[in-house]
Amino acid sequence: MLWGIYSSTAFPFIIFTSVHTPTSFENNRVMKNLFTCLFLLGVLTIGLKAQGTIRGKVTDGDLGEPLIGAICKLQAGDQVVGGAYSDLEGAYTIKAKAGSYTLIISYLSYLDDTLSITLGDGEVVFNESLLLPETSANNDLEVVIEAKRDQASTVTLFNQKRNNLNAIDGVSTDLIKRTGDADVAAAMQRITGVTVEGGKYVYVRGLGDRYSKTMLNGAEIPGLDPNRNTVQMDIFPSNLIDNVIVYKTFSPDLPGSFTGGLVDVRTKDFPEKFQMSVSASLGFNTQASLIDDFISYETGGTDFLGFDDGTRAIPDFIQNELGNVIPDQTFTNEERANQIDQASKSFDTGLDPTQNNSTFLDQNYQVSFGNQHLLGDKTFGYIASLSYRNTYDYYGPGLDNGSGFRGNWQNTGSTANPATALLAERQLNVTNGQQNVLWGAMSKLSYKGKKTKLGLMYMHNQSGVTETQLAQGFIFSDDPNLQYESRILSYLERSLDILQLDGKHQFGDLAFDWIASGSLAGVNTPDLRFFNNDFVEGPDGSRNYGFQLNLYAAPFRFFRDMQENQYDVKANFELPITMGEDRKGKIRFGGAANGKFRDFEEIRYEYALGNLAPQYNGNPEEFFSDQNLGVLGRDANGVFNYGIFLRDASQARNNYTGFQIINAGYAMAEIPVSNRLRLIGGARLETTTMETESEDIRVDKGEINEVDVLPAASAIFAVNDKMNVRFNYSRTLARPAFREFAPFTYDDFATNIQEICNPELQRTLIDNLDLRWEWFPTTEELFSVSLFYKNFTDPIERIQSVVAANLQFSYQNVASAFIYGAEFELRKNFSFISESLRYLQIGGNLTLLQSEVDQPTQILEVGQRQNPEFETERQLQGQSPFAANVELAYVNPLNGWSASVSYNVFGERIYSVSLREPNIYEQPRPLLNTSISKRIGERFSVRVRANNLFNPEYKFIQTYRGQEFLFQRYTVGRSFSLGVTYSIR
C-alpha cells in the first residue's frame, strides 16, 4: 500500500492510494457476505455527532471506470461504525468522529482494499482506491500507482488514454499548473499533433481550423471570430479548466464534423473539500510594456472591461432620426441637405492615431473557490471562478528587427513571356498597437445522489481589442514616386454566454447521460475608422498631398455586428453486455440536435469630397474640422455647396442571416472478442439543413441539404495490461463556415484584401484510417506511435482570384485531396538513472505529414498560362508538413519546486492558394517558453515565467524563380512575468 500524508495549517488531510495483493480473507466469499451483513447493521447505528469526513472514489483497476455500488465500511476495531455505497461516479462520503479507523472497500468479484485512517476534528480525508478483479490477481497482474496530489489528474488522463475507445490525447490541470499557462490555447501547444495559430486557433495534425471542432463539457459552442470555423481557445482561462481532451479518431457517439481533432474542454467540478485559490501576475513584454510611443487613439471609459461604453456608437441623430441611412447628396432639397450636414458633423472626427501613449505592465488575475456539502445521503457541490487579463502588443519603429512590413506582389508575365521577378504593388512599413482585455466568469452547481447526478453551469466570456495601425510606404502606380499613408482605428468587442444543464443516471444496468446547452455569441466592431492618402515628396522635403481613390478606398467609418445563437442537446444510453464470465462489453445509442442561427449586419459611411472641400495638407484633425464638414452654404442660384460630407456606402448583400440545423442518431457496440481484443463498430446518421440569405434579394441563397451516414469501426488489442494496438476506420465531414458560404463580400481593410464568399460551396467528406501502438510503462510514462491516412472529397480551399485588379480571394471546392502521416510521443521520467531523478521528466511529440491536392483543370489552365512555375499538385491549404513539441519538467511535491522548459515549432504551410502569383506560405516559428515555481509554506507559491524567448518573426512569403518576396512580417516580443498564488486546499 502506498500512501501519503499532506497537511496545512487549517485543513490537514490524507491521501491514500492502494496496490492490492491477494489474501486468504479476500478470497473467502463466506466471510465477505458475513461482513457485508455486519456493515449494513453498522450503518444503521452511525452517530449524528461526527466530527470529520472521509471521502473517496472506487475505480476498476483494469479499465479505469468507476465502480457503482461498492461497499465502503468503516471499522473501529471489530465494530462497524459507519459506511456508504459508491455512487454512479464511484464516489462515497462517510461522516465519523475523530479517531483511528480501518476502511474496507469491497465489490463483488473484486479484491478488497483495506486502509488505515486517522481522522481529526473537522478534517477531510480523501482516498482513491483501484480494485482489481479476482481473475486479474490470480494471473499475478501487478498495478503500480502513485497518485500524488500534485499529479492526480495526469494519472487520470493516462488511464483515459489507455482505456478509451478512441485514440485521444490531452492536457491535464496538473500540466497547466506546472507550466503556468494562463489559458487553454497556451496549454494545448504541448499536445501531440497540435499547433496553435496566433495564440488562439488550434490546428490538429497540421490541418486548418476548418477540420477541428471545439466542445465545452461535450456540447458544441460558437466561435467569437466571424472569419473562422472554430473557437478561439484563449477565451478559456486556465483556472476554469479540469482537462482538455483531443479526440483523434471518430466514433458514432461523437459529432461527425471533425477530421483533424475534436477538442473537448472540461470545466472543473466541485472539489472534495473547501478550496480557494487567488493568483495575480504582472508581465513585461519587450516590445509593448512601459513604452511612451505606443500607437493608440482616444478610447471609451469601459474599455478596461472589454466593452464599449457608447463612445463609438452611431450618433443618436443618425440612429433615431435617419434610421442609420444617410440620404444621397442633394443640391436643391433643403431637408435632405440639412440631414446630410447634421450627420456629417455628428461623429467624433478623430481619424488620426497618436504615437505618444504610455503602456503599463501586462496583468493577469484569477480567483476560484468551491466546496461540497452532504445533506442526508445527497451531495451538493459548487465551484465559482473569475479571471481578468489585460495585455499589450506592439510592433513598429525602434525595434531591433524594425517595424512590421506588408507587401503585395504581381506576376506580370505569362508562360510564353515569363517575368524575371514579381512586380511590387505595395510595400508598406506597418506600426501596430493592440490592447487586449479578456475576462471570464464561471459558476457551477452540482447535485449527486447514489444513482443520479445533475449539474448546472453558467459561463460568460468578454473581450475587447483596441487596435491602431499606421502604414506608410509606396503604392506603385503610373507615378513611381507616389507614397501612401494608411490609418486604421478599430475596436473589436466579443462576448460569449453559455448555460448548460447536464445529468447522469443509472437505472439498473442502463446508464443514461444527457446535456442541454444554449449559447449566445456576440461580435461587434463599432466605428472602425479608415483614412488614407498619398503624397509625392519634393526635392526640398515638402509634400504634395492628395487622394487617388482609384487605388484605394475613400475615408470611411464602419460598423459590423454579428449575433449567433446556438443550442445543442445530446442524450446517450449505455447498456452493458456480458460475453463470457469475465468479458464485458457495451451497447451505446443515442441522439443529438444542434441548431445555429446567425444575424450579420454591416453599415458603412464614406467621406466624400464636395465642390468646396479643402486641400488636404497632411493634418487629419484640421482636414476634418467642423468648418470643413457638411453643407457650406448655397451659391447665388440656391444650389448647396459641400465640403467633406458623409454618404451611405452600405451594401445590402453584405447583410445576411443564416441557420444550420443538424439532427443525429447513432448506435454502436463494444464487443470483447477475448480478454485481449475489443471490437467497436457502429454508425451515425446526420441530417444537415444549412441556409444563408442576403438582404439583397437579387443575390442567390446558399443552401445545403444532406443526409450522411458516417460509419466507424475500431479494434483494440491489448498486448498486455500496459500496451495497446489500435486500428480505426471512419468517415467524417466538414461543413463550410457561414462567412464562406454566405452571399457576402468581406473587406480586410488592414491588408487591402477582399474576400468573395461562395454560396455554392458543398460539404466535404473524409475517409479516415488510423493505426496506433501505445505503451504505458507506468501511470506517468508513455510511448506511442500513430500512423494515419485521410482522403478528402470536395475539400474547401481559399483561392486567390486571377481576374481581380486588387488582391481578392474566394472559396471553392476542389475535387479531392489526401493526407498521410505519423505521430510519435514520448513521456519518460529519469528514475531509471537514479531514484533522486524521479521528479525529472521529459515529454515530446513529433507529427510528420504529407498531403497532395490535384489542381482542377480550369484552375490549372489559368495558373499555367499566368505562371510558368504553377504546380499541378500541391499540399493542402493550411497543412503543415511537421509539428514538434518538447518539454523538460521537474516537479517535486516534497519541497514544492517545479520547473519546465518547452519548445514548439510547426512546418511551412500554405496561408493562401494563388493562381496568378505564387502561393503565400506561412513560415515556421520556433516557440521557447520556461516556467519556475516554488511553494512557500502551505498556502503561497511564487512563479516566474519567460515566454517566446526566440521572438521569431511572423513571416509570410511568396517564392518565384528562386527569389523570396515578403508578403507580411512582424514580431510580438518576449514576455516575462512574476506571479503569486494563495491557495487553501
mmCIF file of C-alpha atoms in Angstrom, residues 582-724:
data_model
loop_
_atom_site.group_PDB
_atom_site.id
_atom_site.type_symbol
_atom_site.label_atom_id
_atom_site.label_comp_id
_atom_site.label_asym_id
_atom_site.label_seq_id
_atom_site.Cartn_x
_atom_site.Cartn_y
_atom_site.Cartn_z
ATOM 1 C CA ASP A 582 -15.074 -12.104 -17.348
ATOM 2 C CA ARG A 583 -15.644 -10.270 -20.641
ATOM 3 C CA LYS A 584 -17.877 -7.230 -20.509
ATOM 4 C CA GLY A 585 -18.966 -5.185 -23.499
ATOM 5 C CA LYS A 586 -21.339 -2.296 -24.121
ATOM 6 C CA ILE A 587 -24.115 -1.215 -26.395
ATOM 7 C CA ARG A 588 -24.362 2.547 -26.765
ATOM 8 C CA PHE A 589 -27.010 4.521 -28.617
ATOM 9 C CA GLY A 590 -28.474 7.987 -28.573
ATOM 10 C CA GLY A 591 -29.217 11.152 -30.484
ATOM 11 C CA ALA A 592 -28.411 14.837 -30.772
ATOM 12 C CA ALA A 593 -29.984 18.026 -32.075
ATOM 13 C CA ASN A 594 -27.921 21.101 -32.846
ATOM 14 C CA GLY A 595 -29.071 24.451 -34.169
ATOM 15 C CA LYS A 596 -27.083 27.550 -35.032
ATOM 16 C CA PHE A 597 -28.608 30.899 -36.055
ATOM 17 C CA ARG A 598 -26.660 33.961 -37.194
ATOM 18 C CA ASP A 599 -27.591 37.580 -37.934
ATOM 19 C CA PHE A 600 -24.892 39.648 -39.594
ATOM 20 C CA GLU A 601 -25.072 43.361 -40.386
ATOM 21 C CA GLU A 602 -22.647 45.937 -41.802
ATOM 22 C CA ILE A 603 -23.062 49.707 -42.054
ATOM 23 C CA ARG A 604 -20.533 51.851 -43.898
ATOM 24 C CA TYR A 605 -20.371 55.636 -44.177
ATOM 25 C CA GLU A 606 -17.853 57.181 -46.582
ATOM 26 C CA TYR A 607 -16.450 60.705 -46.567
ATOM 27 C CA ALA A 608 -16.930 62.316 -49.980
ATOM 28 C CA LEU A 609 -15.247 65.468 -51.268
ATOM 29 C CA GLY A 610 -17.651 68.204 -52.327
ATOM 30 C CA ASN A 611 -17.015 71.156 -54.574
ATOM 31 C CA LEU A 612 -15.707 73.258 -51.646
ATOM 32 C CA ALA A 613 -13.707 70.527 -49.942
ATOM 33 C CA PRO A 614 -10.312 71.835 -48.754
ATOM 34 C CA GLN A 615 -6.975 70.614 -49.995
ATOM 35 C CA TYR A 616 -5.544 68.027 -47.610
ATOM 36 C CA ASN A 617 -2.342 69.336 -46.047
ATOM 37 C CA GLY A 618 -1.225 66.287 -44.047
ATOM 38 C CA ASN A 619 -3.127 67.148 -40.858
ATOM 39 C CA PRO A 620 -6.220 64.898 -40.475
ATOM 40 C CA GLU A 621 -7.566 66.807 -37.469
ATOM 41 C CA GLU A 622 -7.555 70.089 -39.360
ATOM 42 C CA PHE A 623 -8.905 68.462 -42.510
ATOM 43 C CA PHE A 624 -11.947 67.063 -40.671
ATOM 44 C CA SER A 625 -12.627 70.181 -38.576
ATOM 45 C CA ASP A 626 -16.241 71.396 -38.340
ATOM 46 C CA GLN A 627 -15.738 74.308 -40.732
ATOM 47 C CA ASN A 628 -14.850 71.804 -43.480
ATOM 48 C CA LEU A 629 -17.708 69.362 -42.881
ATOM 49 C CA GLY A 630 -21.172 69.107 -44.336
ATOM 50 C CA VAL A 631 -23.005 71.782 -46.277
ATOM 51 C CA LEU A 632 -21.030 75.020 -46.712
ATOM 52 C CA GLY A 633 -23.851 77.310 -47.769
ATOM 53 C CA ARG A 634 -25.580 77.988 -51.095
ATOM 54 C CA ASP A 635 -24.495 79.749 -54.223
ATOM 55 C CA ALA A 636 -26.384 82.527 -55.958
ATOM 56 C CA ASN A 637 -28.590 80.010 -57.733
ATOM 57 C CA GLY A 638 -29.642 78.321 -54.477
ATOM 58 C CA VAL A 639 -27.509 75.247 -55.104
ATOM 59 C CA PHE A 640 -25.963 73.715 -51.995
ATOM 60 C CA ASN A 641 -22.181 73.708 -51.749
ATOM 61 C CA TYR A 642 -20.491 70.819 -49.994
ATOM 62 C CA GLY A 643 -17.233 70.424 -48.159
ATOM 63 C CA ILE A 644 -16.396 66.973 -46.789
ATOM 64 C CA PHE A 645 -19.634 65.125 -46.231
ATOM 65 C CA LEU A 646 -20.823 61.628 -45.287
ATOM 66 C CA ARG A 647 -22.681 59.351 -47.632
ATOM 67 C CA ASP A 648 -24.131 55.913 -47.120
ATOM 68 C CA ALA A 649 -21.892 53.249 -48.719
ATOM 69 C CA SER A 650 -23.510 50.196 -47.138
ATOM 70 C CA GLN A 651 -24.213 47.209 -49.353
ATOM 71 C CA ALA A 652 -27.370 45.224 -48.762
ATOM 72 C CA ARG A 653 -25.720 41.986 -49.921
ATOM 73 C CA ASN A 654 -23.300 42.176 -47.004
ATOM 74 C CA ASN A 655 -26.148 41.853 -44.517
ATOM 75 C CA TYR A 656 -27.244 38.270 -44.196
ATOM 76 C CA THR A 657 -28.926 35.728 -41.992
ATOM 77 C CA GLY A 658 -28.030 32.089 -41.737
ATOM 78 C CA PHE A 659 -29.056 28.950 -39.940
ATOM 79 C CA GLN A 660 -27.743 25.433 -39.628
ATOM 80 C CA ILE A 661 -29.752 22.572 -38.143
ATOM 81 C CA ILE A 662 -28.183 19.173 -37.600
ATOM 82 C CA ASN A 663 -30.103 16.191 -36.238
ATOM 83 C CA ALA A 664 -28.292 12.981 -35.496
ATOM 84 C CA GLY A 665 -28.827 9.469 -34.198
ATOM 85 C CA TYR A 666 -26.332 6.701 -33.640
ATOM 86 C CA ALA A 667 -25.832 3.159 -32.446
ATOM 87 C CA MET A 668 -22.609 1.354 -31.640
ATOM 88 C CA ALA A 669 -21.374 -1.694 -29.787
ATOM 89 C CA GLU A 670 -18.200 -2.687 -27.989
ATOM 90 C CA ILE A 671 -17.625 -6.433 -28.288
ATOM 91 C CA PRO A 672 -14.907 -8.088 -26.163
ATOM 92 C CA VAL A 673 -13.945 -10.913 -28.502
ATOM 93 C CA SER A 674 -11.410 -12.104 -25.951
ATOM 94 C CA ASN A 675 -9.669 -10.803 -22.861
ATOM 95 C CA ARG A 676 -7.237 -9.036 -25.178
ATOM 96 C CA LEU A 677 -9.296 -7.967 -28.194
ATOM 97 C CA ARG A 678 -12.135 -5.458 -28.292
ATOM 98 C CA LEU A 679 -14.097 -4.613 -31.427
ATOM 99 C CA ILE A 680 -16.110 -1.414 -31.685
ATOM 100 C CA GLY A 681 -18.464 -0.663 -34.537
ATOM 101 C CA GLY A 682 -21.484 1.388 -35.448
ATOM 102 C CA ALA A 683 -22.741 4.302 -37.496
ATOM 103 C CA ARG A 684 -24.033 7.828 -37.071
ATOM 104 C CA LEU A 685 -26.782 9.371 -39.186
ATOM 105 C CA GLU A 686 -26.602 13.153 -39.564
ATOM 106 C CA THR A 687 -29.068 15.332 -41.457
ATOM 107 C CA THR A 688 -27.870 18.813 -42.392
ATOM 108 C CA THR A 689 -30.050 21.779 -43.320
ATOM 109 C CA MET A 690 -27.956 24.882 -43.890
ATOM 110 C CA GLU A 691 -29.018 28.157 -45.459
ATOM 111 C CA THR A 692 -27.723 31.704 -45.804
ATOM 112 C CA GLU A 693 -29.749 34.539 -47.298
ATOM 113 C CA SER A 694 -28.661 38.039 -48.194
ATOM 114 C CA GLU A 695 -30.685 41.159 -47.530
ATOM 115 C CA ASP A 696 -30.257 41.811 -51.249
ATOM 116 C CA ILE A 697 -32.982 39.669 -52.833
ATOM 117 C CA ARG A 698 -31.120 39.680 -56.159
ATOM 118 C CA VAL A 699 -28.406 37.502 -54.689
ATOM 119 C CA ASP A 700 -28.807 33.740 -54.683
ATOM 120 C CA LYS A 701 -29.211 31.889 -51.409
ATOM 121 C CA GLY A 702 -26.706 29.417 -50.136
ATOM 122 C CA GLU A 703 -28.323 26.045 -49.413
ATOM 123 C CA ILE A 704 -27.109 22.636 -48.278
ATOM 124 C CA ASN A 705 -29.471 19.735 -47.596
ATOM 125 C CA GLU A 706 -27.710 16.445 -46.975
ATOM 126 C CA VAL A 707 -28.252 13.130 -45.221
ATOM 127 C CA ASP A 708 -24.969 11.444 -44.319
ATOM 128 C CA VAL A 709 -24.293 8.017 -42.886
ATOM 129 C CA LEU A 710 -20.971 8.068 -41.042
ATOM 130 C CA PRO A 711 -19.707 4.573 -40.217
ATOM 131 C CA ALA A 712 -16.881 3.795 -37.808
ATOM 132 C CA ALA A 713 -15.107 0.575 -36.855
ATOM 133 C CA SER A 714 -12.270 0.045 -34.401
ATOM 134 C CA ALA A 715 -10.217 -2.783 -32.993
ATOM 135 C CA ILE A 716 -8.209 -2.529 -29.780
ATOM 136 C CA PHE A 717 -5.777 -5.317 -28.985
ATOM 137 C CA ALA A 718 -4.239 -5.342 -25.505
ATOM 138 C CA VAL A 719 -0.795 -6.877 -25.952
ATOM 139 C CA ASN A 720 -0.608 -6.828 -22.157
ATOM 140 C CA ASP A 721 -2.054 -4.707 -19.379
ATOM 141 C CA LYS A 722 0.242 -1.802 -20.321
ATOM 142 C CA MET A 723 0.292 -1.950 -24.102
ATOM 143 C CA ASN A 724 -2.389 -1.473 -26.779
#
